Amino acid sequence: MSYYLNSDKHLDPGPIYVRENGQLHMVSLARGGIRSSLKRPSPFRLFPKGFSVELCMNREDDTAQKEKTDHFIFTYTREGNLRYSAKSLFSLVLGFISDNVDHIDSLIGFPEQIAEKLFSAAEARQKFTQPGAGLRALQKFTEAYGNLVLCSLCLRNRYLVISEKLEEIKSFRELTCLDLSCCKLGDEHELLQHLSSEALSSITQLHLKDNCLSDAGVRKMTAPVRVMKRGLENLTLLDLSCNPDITDAGVGYLFSFRKLNRLDISGTGLKDIKTVKHKLQTYIGLVHSKVPLKEFDHGNCKTEGWADQVVLQWDRLIVEALKPSSVREPQKTAQYFYQNRALVEASRICALADTHMNSSGKLQFYKEKALDCHGPLLKHEASSNQESKKSKKRTFEESEQEENNSSQASKQKYVCLAVEDWDLLNSY
């Protein structure tokens, strides 16, 4: 203790008390002696003299400082005092894994409840918006949880999102509803080819309104179903309206969709509408609707699943990237202006197409519940009249005979495989 008292290189420890003969005395370092504690002792000094606090903002070590405080939850009491409590071990582990979610090997077999919380934590950190790492992280979730990540995707009028996030969109699996209306994809777009893949064979509702499609695009989209009985074989609703390059021949490719019960071909380039109506009713049992069907008003299709906010983040980032800043060059500002003008005109074209269809009439088809076109005969109740059965059977046989008579021409149109079909078959 004497060494400590005589040392000059120590910090100020504050008051030091010594008990002697039952009395408490305070050591006086200045005089090197001990004095009685009759006076009130000075308060304890938490920090040594010369200590100062500096508030640092926007420094390079902000990340390290955040990691130190990220383990605590700061709140305020009713009195206004700052209070902190330690986070749970689960929250700490969840945060660490979400920061490194792109390095996960696989999530197959991982509990869905924990995976959803992990996805939300990664989404809050905007991990899925990062180039490269976001795609790898999203693929881990989609390959393990399928339609839980996303079961319905609406990209109506979002061609920029498709262009910038095409690989991320292609990573979604087991979608049941997909809306690509007014995106101007065209026949050769990569996403259109992806529609016929095994990953999207679960789609039941597909909206391709105003996408600059022609008969070649329809033939390519239906080739897996016609050739290999795979692809969009579960499709029940299809919207091909506002594609004027689709003709009567393109509609013939749709006969391979045996489960189709809703079809919209308004605003297409059909020449013989009466013949097309008759063929649709004969081959797949679709009847022309005299009133607009509510399934094609695009109000039911929306983005649903864990990744619904992720799609909104993509859209928001792309819109922010297109906004001109004050420091941009005049050339870039002009480029931004004309890009926005093109997008606005594209949306106007889509709206004008709707107005044109309303004035000229819609070509929407539905399948009657009592009609069954998959079997050889129409099903009736046991109490129906025997004569009506025979007459309908005779009518069916006559139509079947007419179909056999025209088999030479129809086989080349709908059954025989073109060179492009064989190329597509070889690609699989």
CSV table of C-alpha atoms in Angstrom, one decimal:
chain,number,residue,atom,x,y,z
A,1,MET,CA,0.0,0.0,0.0
A,2,SER,CA,2.9,2.4,0.7
A,3,TYR,CA,4.1,1.8,-2.8
A,4,TYR,CA,0.8,2.7,-4.2
A,5,LEU,CA,0.5,5.9,-2.1
A,6,ASN,CA,4.0,7.0,-3.1
A,7,SER,CA,3.5,6.2,-6.8
A,8,ASP,CA,3.1,9.2,-9.1
A,9,LYS,CA,2.0,7.4,-12.2
A,10,HIS,CA,-1.3,6.2,-11.0
A,11,LEU,CA,-4.7,7.6,-11.9
A,12,ASP,CA,-6.8,9.4,-9.3
A,13,PRO,CA,-8.6,6.5,-7.5
A,14,GLY,CA,-10.8,8.8,-5.5
A,15,PRO,CA,-11.1,8.7,-1.7
A,16,ILE,CA,-9.5,5.7,0.1
A,17,TYR,CA,-10.8,4.7,3.5
A,18,VAL,CA,-9.0,2.7,6.2
A,19,ARG,CA,-10.5,1.3,9.3
A,20,GLU,CA,-8.3,1.6,12.4
A,21,ASN,CA,-9.3,0.9,16.1
A,22,GLY,CA,-12.9,0.6,15.0
A,23,GLN,CA,-13.0,4.1,13.4
A,24,LEU,CA,-13.0,4.9,9.6
A,25,HIS,CA,-10.4,7.3,8.4
A,26,MET,CA,-9.8,8.6,4.9
A,27,VAL,CA,-6.3,8.6,3.5
A,28,SER,CA,-5.0,11.9,2.3
A,29,LEU,CA,-2.7,11.4,-0.6
A,30,ALA,CA,-1.6,15.1,-0.7
A,31,ARG,CA,-0.1,15.0,2.7
A,32,GLY,CA,0.7,11.3,2.7
A,33,GLY,CA,-1.1,10.8,6.0
A,34,ILE,CA,-4.5,9.7,7.3
A,35,ARG,CA,-7.2,12.0,8.5
A,36,SER,CA,-10.4,11.4,10.3
A,37,SER,CA,-13.6,11.2,8.3
A,38,LEU,CA,-15.4,13.9,10.2
A,39,LYS,CA,-16.2,15.8,7.1
A,40,ARG,CA,-18.5,14.6,4.4
A,41,PRO,CA,-16.4,12.7,1.8
A,42,SER,CA,-16.2,14.1,-1.7
A,43,PRO,CA,-18.3,12.2,-4.3
A,44,PHE,CA,-16.6,9.4,-6.2
A,45,ARG,CA,-15.2,10.4,-9.5
A,46,LEU,CA,-16.2,7.9,-12.3
A,47,PHE,CA,-13.8,9.2,-14.8
A,48,PRO,CA,-10.3,10.7,-14.2
A,49,LYS,CA,-9.7,14.4,-14.7
A,50,GLY,CA,-9.2,15.5,-18.3
A,51,PHE,CA,-11.7,13.0,-19.6
A,52,SER,CA,-13.9,14.3,-22.4
A,53,VAL,CA,-16.7,12.9,-24.6
A,54,GLU,CA,-16.7,13.5,-28.3
A,55,LEU,CA,-19.8,12.8,-30.5
A,56,CYS,CA,-18.6,11.2,-33.8
A,57,MET,CA,-20.9,11.0,-36.8
A,58,ASN,CA,-20.4,9.2,-40.1
A,59,ARG,CA,-17.1,7.7,-39.3
A,60,GLU,CA,-15.6,4.6,-40.9
A,61,ASP,CA,-16.0,2.5,-37.7
A,62,ASP,CA,-19.8,3.0,-37.5
A,63,THR,CA,-20.3,-0.6,-38.5
A,64,ALA,CA,-18.1,-1.8,-35.7
A,65,GLN,CA,-19.8,0.5,-33.2
A,66,LYS,CA,-23.2,-0.8,-34.4
A,67,GLU,CA,-22.1,-4.4,-33.8
A,68,LYS,CA,-21.3,-3.5,-30.2
A,69,THR,CA,-24.7,-2.0,-29.6
A,70,ASP,CA,-26.7,-4.4,-31.7
A,71,HIS,CA,-26.9,-6.9,-28.9
A,72,PHE,CA,-28.9,-4.5,-26.8
A,73,ILE,CA,-32.5,-3.2,-26.9
A,74,PHE,CA,-32.7,0.5,-25.8
A,75,THR,CA,-35.9,1.8,-24.4
A,76,TYR,CA,-37.0,4.8,-22.3
A,77,THR,CA,-38.8,4.6,-18.9
A,78,ARG,CA,-41.7,6.8,-17.9
A,79,GLU,CA,-39.3,9.1,-16.1
A,80,GLY,CA,-37.4,9.6,-19.4
A,81,ASN,CA,-34.4,7.6,-18.4
A,82,LEU,CA,-32.6,5.4,-21.0
A,83,ARG,CA,-32.8,1.8,-20.3
A,84,TYR,CA,-31.2,-1.1,-22.1
A,85,SER,CA,-31.7,-4.9,-22.0
A,86,ALA,CA,-29.8,-7.7,-23.7
A,87,LYS,CA,-31.4,-9.4,-26.7
A,88,SER,CA,-32.3,-13.0,-26.6
A,89,LEU,CA,-29.8,-15.6,-28.0
A,90,PHE,CA,-32.4,-16.5,-30.7
A,91,SER,CA,-32.5,-12.9,-31.9
A,92,LEU,CA,-28.7,-12.6,-32.0
A,93,VAL,CA,-28.3,-15.9,-33.9
A,94,LEU,CA,-31.1,-14.9,-36.3
A,95,GLY,CA,-29.5,-11.5,-37.0
A,96,PHE,CA,-26.1,-13.1,-37.7
A,97,ILE,CA,-27.5,-15.7,-40.1
A,98,SER,CA,-29.6,-13.1,-41.9
A,99,ASP,CA,-26.5,-11.0,-42.4
A,100,ASN,CA,-24.8,-14.0,-44.0
A,101,VAL,CA,-27.8,-15.6,-45.6
A,102,ASP,CA,-26.2,-15.9,-49.0
A,103,HIS,CA,-23.5,-18.2,-47.6
A,104,ILE,CA,-26.0,-20.9,-46.4
A,105,ASP,CA,-25.5,-24.2,-48.1
A,106,SER,CA,-29.1,-25.4,-48.0
A,107,LEU,CA,-32.4,-24.8,-46.2
A,108,ILE,CA,-34.1,-28.1,-47.2
A,109,GLY,CA,-35.6,-29.7,-44.1
A,110,PHE,CA,-35.4,-26.5,-42.0
A,111,PRO,CA,-38.6,-25.7,-40.1
A,112,GLU,CA,-40.9,-23.3,-42.0
A,113,GLN,CA,-41.7,-21.2,-39.0
A,114,ILE,CA,-38.0,-20.4,-38.4
A,115,ALA,CA,-37.4,-19.9,-42.1
A,116,GLU,CA,-40.1,-17.3,-42.4
A,117,LYS,CA,-38.6,-15.3,-39.5
A,118,LEU,CA,-35.2,-15.7,-41.2
A,119,PHE,CA,-36.6,-14.5,-44.5
A,120,SER,CA,-38.2,-11.4,-42.8
A,121,ALA,CA,-34.9,-10.6,-41.0
A,122,ALA,CA,-33.0,-10.7,-44.3
A,123,GLU,CA,-35.7,-8.7,-46.0
A,124,ALA,CA,-35.5,-6.0,-43.3
A,125,ARG,CA,-31.7,-5.8,-44.0
A,126,GLN,CA,-32.5,-5.6,-47.8
A,127,LYS,CA,-30.3,-8.6,-48.5
A,128,PHE,CA,-32.4,-9.6,-51.5
A,129,THR,CA,-31.7,-6.3,-53.3
A,130,GLN,CA,-28.0,-6.8,-53.4
A,131,PRO,CA,-26.6,-7.9,-56.8
A,132,GLY,CA,-25.3,-11.5,-56.7
A,133,ALA,CA,-25.8,-12.1,-53.0
A,134,GLY,CA,-29.5,-11.4,-53.2
A,135,LEU,CA,-30.0,-13.9,-56.0
A,136,ARG,CA,-28.1,-16.7,-54.1
A,137,ALA,CA,-30.0,-16.0,-51.0
A,138,LEU,CA,-33.4,-16.1,-52.8
A,139,GLN,CA,-32.5,-19.3,-54.5
A,140,LYS,CA,-31.9,-21.0,-51.2
A,141,PHE,CA,-35.4,-20.2,-50.0
A,142,THR,CA,-37.2,-21.0,-53.2
A,143,GLU,CA,-35.7,-24.4,-53.7
A,144,ALA,CA,-36.6,-25.3,-50.1
A,145,TYR,CA,-40.1,-23.8,-49.6
A,146,GLY,CA,-41.5,-23.3,-53.1
A,147,ASN,CA,-44.8,-21.4,-53.2
A,148,LEU,CA,-44.4,-20.3,-49.6
A,149,VAL,CA,-41.9,-17.8,-50.8
A,150,LEU,CA,-44.3,-16.6,-53.5
A,151,CYS,CA,-47.5,-18.2,-54.8
A,152,SER,CA,-48.8,-15.3,-56.9
A,153,LEU,CA,-46.7,-12.7,-58.7
A,154,CYS,CA,-48.2,-9.5,-60.4
A,155,LEU,CA,-45.7,-7.6,-62.6
A,156,ARG,CA,-48.3,-5.7,-64.6
A,157,ASN,CA,-46.7,-2.7,-66.3
A,158,ARG,CA,-43.3,-3.5,-64.6
A,159,TYR,CA,-41.1,-4.2,-67.5
A,160,LEU,CA,-38.1,-2.5,-65.8
A,161,VAL,CA,-38.4,-4.9,-62.9
A,162,ILE,CA,-38.4,-7.8,-65.3
A,163,SER,CA,-35.4,-6.4,-67.1
A,164,GLU,CA,-33.3,-5.7,-64.0
A,165,LYS,CA,-34.3,-8.7,-61.9
A,166,LEU,CA,-34.9,-11.4,-64.5
A,167,GLU,CA,-32.8,-14.1,-62.8
A,168,GLU,CA,-34.5,-13.4,-59.5
A,169,ILE,CA,-37.9,-13.7,-61.0
A,170,LYS,CA,-36.9,-17.0,-62.7
A,171,SER,CA,-35.8,-18.4,-59.4
A,172,PHE,CA,-39.5,-18.4,-58.1
A,173,ARG,CA,-41.0,-21.9,-58.2
A,174,GLU,CA,-44.5,-23.4,-57.9
A,175,LEU,CA,-46.3,-20.1,-58.8
A,176,THR,CA,-50.0,-20.5,-59.3
A,177,CYS,CA,-50.8,-17.0,-60.7
A,178,LEU,CA,-48.6,-14.8,-62.9
A,179,ASP,CA,-49.5,-11.5,-64.4
A,180,LEU,CA,-47.2,-10.1,-67.1
A,181,SER,CA,-49.7,-7.8,-68.7
A,182,CYS,CA,-48.5,-4.7,-70.6
A,183,CYS,CA,-44.8,-5.6,-70.4
A,184,LYS,CA,-44.1,-5.8,-74.2
A,185,LEU,CA,-42.1,-9.0,-73.9
A,186,GLY,CA,-42.3,-10.2,-77.4
A,187,ASP,CA,-41.9,-13.8,-78.8
A,188,GLU,CA,-38.2,-14.1,-78.1
A,189,HIS,CA,-38.1,-13.0,-74.5
A,190,GLU,CA,-36.3,-15.3,-72.1
A,191,LEU,CA,-39.1,-15.2,-69.6
A,192,LEU,CA,-41.6,-16.4,-72.2
A,193,GLN,CA,-39.4,-19.4,-72.8
A,194,HIS,CA,-39.1,-19.9,-69.0
A,195,LEU,CA,-42.9,-20.2,-68.7
A,196,SER,CA,-42.8,-23.6,-70.3
A,197,SER,CA,-40.2,-25.0,-67.8
A,198,GLU,CA,-40.9,-27.5,-65.1
A,199,ALA,CA,-40.5,-24.9,-62.4
A,200,LEU,CA,-43.6,-23.1,-63.5
A,201,SER,CA,-45.8,-26.1,-64.4
A,202,SER,CA,-48.0,-25.3,-61.4
A,203,ILE,CA,-49.3,-22.1,-63.0
A,204,THR,CA,-53.1,-22.1,-63.3
A,205,GLN,CA,-53.6,-18.4,-64.2
A,206,LEU,CA,-51.5,-16.6,-66.8
A,207,HIS,CA,-52.0,-13.1,-68.0
A,208,LEU,CA,-50.1,-12.1,-71.1
A,209,LYS,CA,-52.2,-9.1,-72.2
A,210,ASP,CA,-50.5,-6.6,-74.5
A,211,ASN,CA,-47.1,-8.3,-74.8
A,212,CYS,CA,-46.5,-8.1,-78.6
A,213,LEU,CA,-47.0,-11.8,-79.0
A,214,SER,CA,-47.7,-13.6,-82.4
A,215,ASP,CA,-48.5,-17.1,-83.5
A,216,ALA,CA,-44.8,-18.0,-83.2
A,217,GLY,CA,-44.8,-17.0,-79.5
A,218,VAL,CA,-47.9,-19.0,-78.8
A,219,ARG,CA,-46.5,-22.0,-80.6
A,220,LYS,CA,-43.3,-21.8,-78.6
A,221,MET,CA,-45.2,-21.5,-75.3
A,222,THR,CA,-47.5,-24.5,-76.0
A,223,ALA,CA,-44.8,-26.7,-77.5
A,224,PRO,CA,-43.9,-28.6,-74.3
A,225,VAL,CA,-47.6,-29.4,-73.7
A,226,ARG,CA,-48.2,-30.5,-77.3
A,227,VAL,CA,-44.9,-32.4,-77.7
A,228,MET,CA,-44.1,-33.9,-74.3
A,229,LYS,CA,-47.3,-33.3,-72.3
A,230,ARG,CA,-45.5,-31.1,-69.8
A,231,GLY,CA,-45.1,-27.4,-69.1
A,232,LEU,CA,-48.4,-25.4,-68.7
A,233,GLU,CA,-50.6,-28.4,-68.6
A,234,ASN,CA,-52.4,-27.2,-65.5
A,235,LEU,CA,-53.4,-23.9,-67.0
A,236,THR,CA,-57.1,-23.0,-66.3
A,237,LEU,CA,-57.1,-19.3,-67.2
A,238,LEU,CA,-55.2,-17.6,-70.1
A,239,ASP,CA,-55.4,-13.9,-71.1
A,240,LEU,CA,-53.9,-13.2,-74.6
A,241,SER,CA,-55.9,-10.0,-75.3
A,242,CYS,CA,-54.4,-7.0,-77.1
A,243,ASN,CA,-51.9,-9.1,-79.1
A,244,PRO,CA,-53.0,-8.2,-82.7
A,245,ASP,CA,-50.4,-10.5,-84.3
A,246,ILE,CA,-52.1,-13.7,-82.9
A,247,THR,CA,-54.3,-15.1,-85.7
A,248,ASP,CA,-56.6,-18.1,-86.2
A,249,ALA,CA,-53.6,-20.4,-86.5
A,250,GLY,CA,-52.2,-19.2,-83.1
A,251,VAL,CA,-55.5,-20.0,-81.4
A,252,GLY,CA,-55.3,-23.5,-82.7
A,253,TYR,CA,-52.2,-24.1,-80.6
A,254,LEU,CA,-54.3,-23.5,-77.5
A,255,PHE,CA,-56.3,-26.7,-78.0
A,256,SER,CA,-53.6,-28.7,-76.1
A,257,PHE,CA,-54.7,-26.9,-72.9
A,258,ARG,CA,-57.3,-29.5,-71.9
A,259,LYS,CA,-57.9,-27.9,-68.4
A,260,LEU,CA,-58.5,-24.4,-69.8
A,261,ASN,CA,-61.9,-23.0,-68.7
A,262,ARG,CA,-61.3,-19.2,-69.1
A,263,LEU,CA,-59.8,-17.6,-72.2
A,264,ASP,CA,-59.6,-14.0,-73.4
A,265,ILE,CA,-58.5,-13.4,-77.0
A,266,SER,CA,-60.0,-9.9,-77.4
A,267,GLY,CA,-58.0,-7.5,-79.5
A,268,THR,CA,-56.2,-10.2,-81.5
A,269,GLY,CA,-55.9,-10.5,-85.3
A,270,LEU,CA,-58.6,-13.2,-85.8
A,271,LYS,CA,-60.1,-13.3,-89.3
A,272,ASP,CA,-62.9,-15.9,-89.0
A,273,ILE,CA,-64.3,-15.3,-85.5
A,274,LYS,CA,-67.3,-17.6,-86.1
A,275,THR,CA,-65.0,-20.5,-87.0
A,276,VAL,CA,-62.8,-19.9,-84.0
A,277,LYS,CA,-65.7,-19.9,-81.7
A,278,HIS,CA,-67.0,-23.2,-83.1
A,279,LYS,CA,-63.5,-24.8,-82.8
A,280,LEU,CA,-63.0,-23.6,-79.2
A,281,GLN,CA,-66.4,-25.1,-78.3
A,282,THR,CA,-65.7,-28.3,-80.2
A,283,TYR,CA,-62.2,-29.1,-79.1
A,284,ILE,CA,-62.0,-27.8,-75.5
A,285,GLY,CA,-65.6,-26.9,-74.7
A,286,LEU,CA,-65.2,-23.2,-74.3
A,287,VAL,CA,-68.3,-21.1,-74.9
A,288,HIS,CA,-68.3,-17.4,-75.8
A,289,SER,CA,-69.4,-15.1,-73.0
A,290,LYS,CA,-71.8,-12.3,-73.8
A,291,VAL,CA,-70.8,-10.3,-70.7
A,292,PRO,CA,-67.3,-9.5,-69.5
A,293,LEU,CA,-65.9,-12.1,-67.2
A,294,LYS,CA,-64.6,-10.8,-63.8
A,295,GLU,CA,-61.6,-13.1,-63.9
A,296,PHE,CA,-60.0,-10.8,-66.5
A,297,ASP,CA,-60.3,-7.4,-64.7
A,298,HIS,CA,-56.9,-8.0,-63.1
A,299,GLY,CA,-58.2,-7.1,-59.7
A,300,ASN,CA,-57.8,-10.6,-58.3
A,301,CYS,CA,-54.1,-11.0,-59.2
A,302,LYS,CA,-51.7,-9.7,-56.7
A,303,THR,CA,-48.3,-10.6,-55.2
A,304,GLU,CA,-48.7,-13.0,-52.3
A,305,GLY,CA,-46.0,-14.8,-50.2
A,306,TRP,CA,-43.0,-14.1,-48.1
A,307,ALA,CA,-41.4,-12.1,-50.9
A,308,ASP,CA,-44.2,-9.7,-51.5
A,309,GLN,CA,-42.2,-6.8,-49.9
A,310,VAL,CA,-39.1,-7.9,-51.8
A,311,VAL,CA,-40.8,-7.2,-55.1
A,312,LEU,CA,-41.8,-3.8,-53.8
A,313,GLN,CA,-38.2,-3.1,-52.8
A,314,TRP,CA,-37.0,-4.0,-56.3
A,315,ASP,CA,-39.6,-1.6,-57.8
A,316,ARG,CA,-38.7,1.2,-55.4
A,317,LEU,CA,-35.0,0.9,-56.0
A,318,ILE,CA,-35.4,1.0,-59.8
A,319,VAL,CA,-37.6,4.0,-59.6
A,320,GLU,CA,-35.1,5.8,-57.4
A,321,ALA,CA,-32.3,4.9,-59.7
A,322,LEU,CA,-34.2,6.6,-62.6
A,323,LYS,CA,-34.7,9.8,-60.8
A,324,PRO,CA,-32.4,12.5,-62.1
A,325,SER,CA,-30.1,14.2,-59.5
A,326,SER,CA,-28.8,17.8,-59.6
A,327,VAL,CA,-25.3,16.6,-60.2
A,328,ARG,CA,-26.1,14.5,-63.3
A,329,GLU,CA,-25.0,15.5,-66.7
A,330,PRO,CA,-27.5,17.1,-69.1
A,331,GLN,CA,-27.2,14.1,-71.4
A,332,LYS,CA,-28.3,11.7,-68.6
A,333,THR,CA,-31.1,13.9,-67.6
A,334,ALA,CA,-32.4,14.0,-71.2
A,335,GLN,CA,-32.1,10.2,-71.4
A,336,TYR,CA,-34.1,9.9,-68.2
A,337,PHE,CA,-36.8,12.2,-69.7
A,338,TYR,CA,-37.2,10.2,-72.8
A,339,GLN,CA,-37.2,6.9,-70.9
A,340,ASN,CA,-40.1,8.1,-68.7
A,341,ARG,CA,-41.9,9.4,-71.8
A,342,ALA,CA,-41.7,6.0,-73.4
A,343,LEU,CA,-43.0,4.3,-70.3
A,344,VAL,CA,-45.9,6.7,-70.0
A,345,GLU,CA,-46.8,6.2,-73.7
A,346,ALA,CA,-46.6,2.5,-73.3
A,347,SER,CA,-49.1,2.7,-70.4
A,348,ARG,CA,-51.3,4.9,-72.5
A,349,ILE,CA,-51.2,2.4,-75.3
A,350,CYS,CA,-52.4,-0.3,-72.9
A,351,ALA,CA,-55.2,1.9,-71.7
A,352,LEU,CA,-56.2,2.8,-75.3
A,353,ALA,CA,-56.3,-0.9,-76.1
A,354,ASP,CA,-58.8,-1.4,-73.3
A,355,THR,CA,-61.0,1.3,-74.7
A,356,HIS,CA,-60.8,-0.2,-78.1
A,357,MET,CA,-61.9,-3.5,-76.8
A,358,ASN,CA,-64.8,-2.1,-74.9
A,359,SER,CA,-66.1,-0.4,-78.1
A,360,SER,CA,-65.6,-3.4,-80.4
A,361,GLY,CA,-66.7,-6.2,-78.0
A,362,LYS,CA,-64.7,-8.7,-76.0
A,363,LEU,CA,-63.9,-12.3,-77.1
A,364,GLN,CA,-63.9,-14.0,-73.7
A,365,PHE,CA,-64.7,-17.7,-73.3
A,366,TYR,CA,-65.7,-19.9,-70.4
A,367,LYS,CA,-66.4,-23.6,-69.8
A,368,GLU,CA,-69.8,-24.5,-68.7
A,369,LYS,CA,-70.0,-26.7,-65.6
A,370,ALA,CA,-72.3,-29.2,-67.1
A,371,LEU,CA,-70.0,-29.7,-70.1
A,372,ASP,CA,-67.4,-32.4,-70.1
A,373,CYS,CA,-65.3,-32.5,-73.3
A,374,HIS,CA,-62.7,-34.9,-72.0
A,375,GLY,CA,-64.7,-38.0,-72.4
A,376,PRO,CA,-66.1,-39.6,-75.6
A,377,LEU,CA,-69.7,-38.6,-74.8
A,378,LEU,CA,-71.4,-35.9,-72.8
A,379,LYS,CA,-72.4,-37.0,-69.3
A,380,HIS,CA,-76.1,-36.9,-68.4
A,381,GLU,CA,-78.1,-37.8,-65.4
A,382,ALA,CA,-79.6,-41.3,-65.2
A,383,SER,CA,-83.1,-39.9,-65.5
A,384,SER,CA,-82.6,-38.2,-68.8
A,385,ASN,CA,-84.5,-39.3,-71.9
A,386,GLN,CA,-83.0,-42.2,-73.9
A,387,GLU,CA,-83.9,-40.5,-77.2
A,388,SER,CA,-82.0,-37.4,-76.3
A,389,LYS,CA,-79.0,-39.6,-75.6
A,390,LYS,CA,-79.2,-41.2,-79.0
A,391,SER,CA,-79.6,-37.9,-80.8
A,392,LYS,CA,-76.7,-36.3,-79.0
A,393,LYS,CA,-74.6,-39.4,-79.6
A,394,ARG,CA,-75.5,-39.3,-83.3
A,395,THR,CA,-74.5,-35.6,-83.4
A,396,PHE,CA,-71.2,-36.4,-81.7
A,397,GLU,CA,-70.5,-39.2,-84.1
A,398,GLU,CA,-71.2,-36.9,-87.1
A,399,SER,CA,-68.8,-34.3,-85.7
A,400,GLU,CA,-66.3,-37.0,-85.1
A,401,GLN,CA,-66.7,-38.2,-88.7
A,402,GLU,CA,-66.2,-34.7,-90.0
A,403,GLU,CA,-63.1,-34.4,-87.9
A,404,ASN,CA,-61.7,-37.7,-89.4
A,405,ASN,CA,-62.5,-36.4,-92.9
A,406,SER,CA,-60.4,-33.3,-92.3
A,407,SER,CA,-57.7,-35.1,-90.4
A,408,GLN,CA,-55.2,-34.8,-93.3
A,409,ALA,CA,-55.3,-31.0,-93.0
A,410,SER,CA,-55.7,-30.7,-89.3
A,411,LYS,CA,-52.8,-33.1,-88.5
A,412,GLN,CA,-50.4,-30.8,-90.3
A,413,LYS,CA,-51.7,-27.8,-88.4
A,414,TYR,CA,-52.0,-29.2,-84.9
A,415,VAL,CA,-50.5,-32.6,-84.6
A,416,CYS,CA,-47.4,-32.8,-86.8
A,417,LEU,CA,-44.2,-31.4,-85.3
A,418,ALA,CA,-42.5,-28.5,-86.9
A,419,VAL,CA,-38.7,-28.1,-87.1
A,420,GLU,CA,-38.8,-25.7,-84.3
A,421,ASP,CA,-40.8,-28.2,-82.1
A,422,TRP,CA,-38.1,-30.8,-82.7
A,423,ASP,CA,-35.4,-28.3,-81.8
A,424,LEU,CA,-37.3,-27.5,-78.6
A,425,LEU,CA,-37.7,-31.2,-77.8
A,426,ASN,CA,-34.0,-31.7,-78.3
A,427,SER,CA,-33.2,-28.9,-75.9
A,428,TYR,CA,-34.9,-30.7,-73.1
